[in-house]
mmCIF file of C-alpha atoms in Angstrom:
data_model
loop_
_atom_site.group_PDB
_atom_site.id
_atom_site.type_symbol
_atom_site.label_atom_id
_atom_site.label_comp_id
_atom_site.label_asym_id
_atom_site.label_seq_id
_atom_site.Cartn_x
_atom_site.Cartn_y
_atom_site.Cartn_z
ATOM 1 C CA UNK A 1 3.978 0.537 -5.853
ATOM 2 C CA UNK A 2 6.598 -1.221 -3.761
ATOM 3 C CA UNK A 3 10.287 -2.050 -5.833
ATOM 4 C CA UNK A 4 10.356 -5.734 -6.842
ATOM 5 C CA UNK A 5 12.422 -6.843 -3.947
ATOM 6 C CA UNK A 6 10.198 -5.591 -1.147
ATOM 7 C CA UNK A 7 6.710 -6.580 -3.319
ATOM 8 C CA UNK A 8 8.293 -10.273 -3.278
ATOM 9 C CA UNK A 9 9.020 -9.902 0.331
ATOM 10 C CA UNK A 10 5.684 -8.106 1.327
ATOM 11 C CA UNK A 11 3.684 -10.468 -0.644
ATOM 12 C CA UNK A 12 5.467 -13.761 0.763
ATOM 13 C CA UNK A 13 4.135 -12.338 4.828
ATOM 14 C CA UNK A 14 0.747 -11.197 3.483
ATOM 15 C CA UNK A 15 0.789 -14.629 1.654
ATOM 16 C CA UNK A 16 1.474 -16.282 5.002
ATOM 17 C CA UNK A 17 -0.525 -13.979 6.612
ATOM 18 C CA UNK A 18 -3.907 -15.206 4.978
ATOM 19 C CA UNK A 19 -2.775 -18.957 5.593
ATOM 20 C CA UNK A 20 -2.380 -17.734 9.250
ATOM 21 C CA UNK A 21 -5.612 -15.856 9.396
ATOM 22 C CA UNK A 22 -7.679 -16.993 6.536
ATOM 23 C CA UNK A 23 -8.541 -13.031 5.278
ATOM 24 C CA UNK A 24 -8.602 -13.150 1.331
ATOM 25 C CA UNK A 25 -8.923 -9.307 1.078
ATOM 26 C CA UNK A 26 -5.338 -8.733 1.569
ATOM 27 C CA UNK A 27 -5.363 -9.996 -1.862
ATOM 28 C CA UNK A 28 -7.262 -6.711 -3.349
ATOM 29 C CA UNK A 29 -4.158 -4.565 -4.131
ATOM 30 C CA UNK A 30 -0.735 -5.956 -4.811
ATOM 31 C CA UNK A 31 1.361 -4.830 -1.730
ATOM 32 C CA UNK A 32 1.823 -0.889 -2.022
ATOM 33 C CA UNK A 33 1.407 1.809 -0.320
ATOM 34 C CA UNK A 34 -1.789 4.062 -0.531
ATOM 35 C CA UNK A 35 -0.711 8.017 0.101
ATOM 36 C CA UNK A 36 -4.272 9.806 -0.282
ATOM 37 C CA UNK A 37 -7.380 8.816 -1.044
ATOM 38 C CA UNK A 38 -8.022 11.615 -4.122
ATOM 39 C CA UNK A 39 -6.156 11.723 -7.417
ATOM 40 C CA UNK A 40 -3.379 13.012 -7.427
ATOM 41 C CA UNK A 41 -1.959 11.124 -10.010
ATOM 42 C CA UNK A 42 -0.514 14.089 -12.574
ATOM 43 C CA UNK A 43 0.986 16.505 -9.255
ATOM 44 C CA UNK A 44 4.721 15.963 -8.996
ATOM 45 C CA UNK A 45 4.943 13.389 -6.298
ATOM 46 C CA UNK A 46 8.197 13.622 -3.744
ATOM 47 C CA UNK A 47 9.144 11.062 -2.749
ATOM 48 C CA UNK A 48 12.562 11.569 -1.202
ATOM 49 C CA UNK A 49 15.079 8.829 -1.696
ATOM 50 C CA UNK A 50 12.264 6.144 -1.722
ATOM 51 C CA UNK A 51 13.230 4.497 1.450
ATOM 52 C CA UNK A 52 9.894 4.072 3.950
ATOM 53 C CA UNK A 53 10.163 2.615 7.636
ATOM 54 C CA UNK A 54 7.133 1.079 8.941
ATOM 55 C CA UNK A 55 6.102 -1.072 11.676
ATOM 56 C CA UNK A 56 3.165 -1.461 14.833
ATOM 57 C CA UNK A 57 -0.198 -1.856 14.315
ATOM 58 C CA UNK A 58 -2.374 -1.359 11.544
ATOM 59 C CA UNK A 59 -5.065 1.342 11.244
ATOM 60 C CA UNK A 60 -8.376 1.444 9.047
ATOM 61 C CA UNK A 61 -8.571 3.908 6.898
ATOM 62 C CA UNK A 62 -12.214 4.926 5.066
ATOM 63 C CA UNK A 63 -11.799 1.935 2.486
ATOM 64 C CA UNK A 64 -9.207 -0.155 3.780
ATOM 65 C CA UNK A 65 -6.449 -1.084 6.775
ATOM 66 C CA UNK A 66 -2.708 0.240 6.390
ATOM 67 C CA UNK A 67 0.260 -0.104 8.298
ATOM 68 C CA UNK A 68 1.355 3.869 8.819
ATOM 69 C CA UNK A 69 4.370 4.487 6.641
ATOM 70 C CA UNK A 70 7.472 7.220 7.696
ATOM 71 C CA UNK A 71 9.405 9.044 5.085
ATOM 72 C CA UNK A 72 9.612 11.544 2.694
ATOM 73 C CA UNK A 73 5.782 11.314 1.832
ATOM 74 C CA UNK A 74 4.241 14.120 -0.798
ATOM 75 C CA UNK A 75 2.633 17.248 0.866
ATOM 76 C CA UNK A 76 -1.223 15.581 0.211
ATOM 77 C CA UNK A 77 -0.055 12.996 2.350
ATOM 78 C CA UNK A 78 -2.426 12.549 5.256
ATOM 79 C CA UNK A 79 -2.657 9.182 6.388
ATOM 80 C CA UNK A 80 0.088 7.378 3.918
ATOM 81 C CA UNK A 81 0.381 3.363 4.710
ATOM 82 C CA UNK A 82 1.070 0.077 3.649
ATOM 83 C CA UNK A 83 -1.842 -1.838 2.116
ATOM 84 C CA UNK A 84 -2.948 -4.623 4.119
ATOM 85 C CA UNK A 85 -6.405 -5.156 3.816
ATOM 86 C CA UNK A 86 -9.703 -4.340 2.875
ATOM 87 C CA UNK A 87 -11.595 -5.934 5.537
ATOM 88 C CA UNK A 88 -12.635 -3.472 7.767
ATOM 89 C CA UNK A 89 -12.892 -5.955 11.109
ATOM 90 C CA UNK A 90 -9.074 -6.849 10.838
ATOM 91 C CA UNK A 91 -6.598 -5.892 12.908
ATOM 92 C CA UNK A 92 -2.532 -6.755 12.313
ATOM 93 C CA UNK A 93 1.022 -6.299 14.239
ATOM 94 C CA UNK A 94 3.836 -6.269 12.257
ATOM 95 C CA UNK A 95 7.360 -5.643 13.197
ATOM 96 C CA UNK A 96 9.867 -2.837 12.155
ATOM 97 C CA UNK A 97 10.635 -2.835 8.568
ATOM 98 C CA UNK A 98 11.817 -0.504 5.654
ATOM 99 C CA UNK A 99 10.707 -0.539 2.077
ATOM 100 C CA UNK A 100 11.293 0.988 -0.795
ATOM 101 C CA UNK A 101 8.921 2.282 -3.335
ATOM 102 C CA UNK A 102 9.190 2.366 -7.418
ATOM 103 C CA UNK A 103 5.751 3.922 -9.258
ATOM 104 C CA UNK A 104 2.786 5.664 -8.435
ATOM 105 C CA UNK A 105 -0.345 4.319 -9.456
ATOM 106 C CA UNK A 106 -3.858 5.477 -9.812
ATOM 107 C CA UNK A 107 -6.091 2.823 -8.142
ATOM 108 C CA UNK A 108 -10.459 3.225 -8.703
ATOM 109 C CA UNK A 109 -11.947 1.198 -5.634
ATOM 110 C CA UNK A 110 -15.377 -0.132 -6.255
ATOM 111 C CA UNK A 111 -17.019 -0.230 -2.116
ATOM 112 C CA UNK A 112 -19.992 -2.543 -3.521
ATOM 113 C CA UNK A 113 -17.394 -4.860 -4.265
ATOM 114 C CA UNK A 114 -14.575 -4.123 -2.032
ATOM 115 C CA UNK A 115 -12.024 -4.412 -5.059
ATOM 116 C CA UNK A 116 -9.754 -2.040 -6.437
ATOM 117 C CA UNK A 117 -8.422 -1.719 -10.016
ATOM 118 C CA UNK A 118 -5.058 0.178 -11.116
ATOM 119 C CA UNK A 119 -5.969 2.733 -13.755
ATOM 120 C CA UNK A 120 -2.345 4.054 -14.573
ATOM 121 C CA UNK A 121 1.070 3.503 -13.317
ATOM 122 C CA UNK A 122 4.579 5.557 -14.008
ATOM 123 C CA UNK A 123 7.650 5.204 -12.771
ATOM 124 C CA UNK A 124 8.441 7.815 -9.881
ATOM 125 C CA UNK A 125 12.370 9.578 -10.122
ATOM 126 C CA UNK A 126 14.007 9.494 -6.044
ATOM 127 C CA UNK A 127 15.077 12.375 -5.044
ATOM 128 C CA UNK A 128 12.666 14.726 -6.859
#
């Protein structure tokens, strides 16, 4: 999950984003970033100093559409991103940004539905 400063900010574009483009699913997930698609919830997660750079153009992922994210990511980390969307047509640019990140949650996705739900949350420690 994103630190309050950059979930106000990233929710304000995505916000503007669906008055733009009229795509509700980027309201499935508040704005965080997805590292793997398997539980990993209880493995000590590094996550450097917290700090990710992103930027360029989205990419679909098995369930949903990131933005790629660059950092210290955990080892498990395949295809870590920004959560955009769950519509799997959509396609987004977005310029060069950093964020920082604050918990790690465990999110269930239900595909019938194309919602997610956040099972757990705790609060991740930088630098560990």
């Amino acid at each position: 999950m994103l630190s309050e400063y950059d979930r106000l900010k990233w929710g304000k574009i995505l916000r503007n984003l669906y008055y733009d483009k009229g795509d509700w699913e980027i309201y499935s997930l508040p704005p965080c970033v997805i590292l793997d698609e398997a539980d990993h919830f209880s493995e000590e997660t590094y996550i450097g100093n917290g700090i990710y750079r992103l930027g360029g153009d989205t990419v679909r992922l098995s369930s949903f559409t990131v933005l790629p994210v660059e950092g210290s990511l955990p080892a498990y980390s395949k295809k870590a991103g920004l959560f955009i969307t769950s519509d799997a047509s959509r396609s987004y640019s977005f310029p060069e940004d950093a964020i920082k990140v604050s918990d790690l949650a465990l999110i269930s996705f239900d595909d019938e539905r194309h919602s997610f739900r956040i099972l757990r949350t705790r609060p991740l420690k930088k630098d560990r």
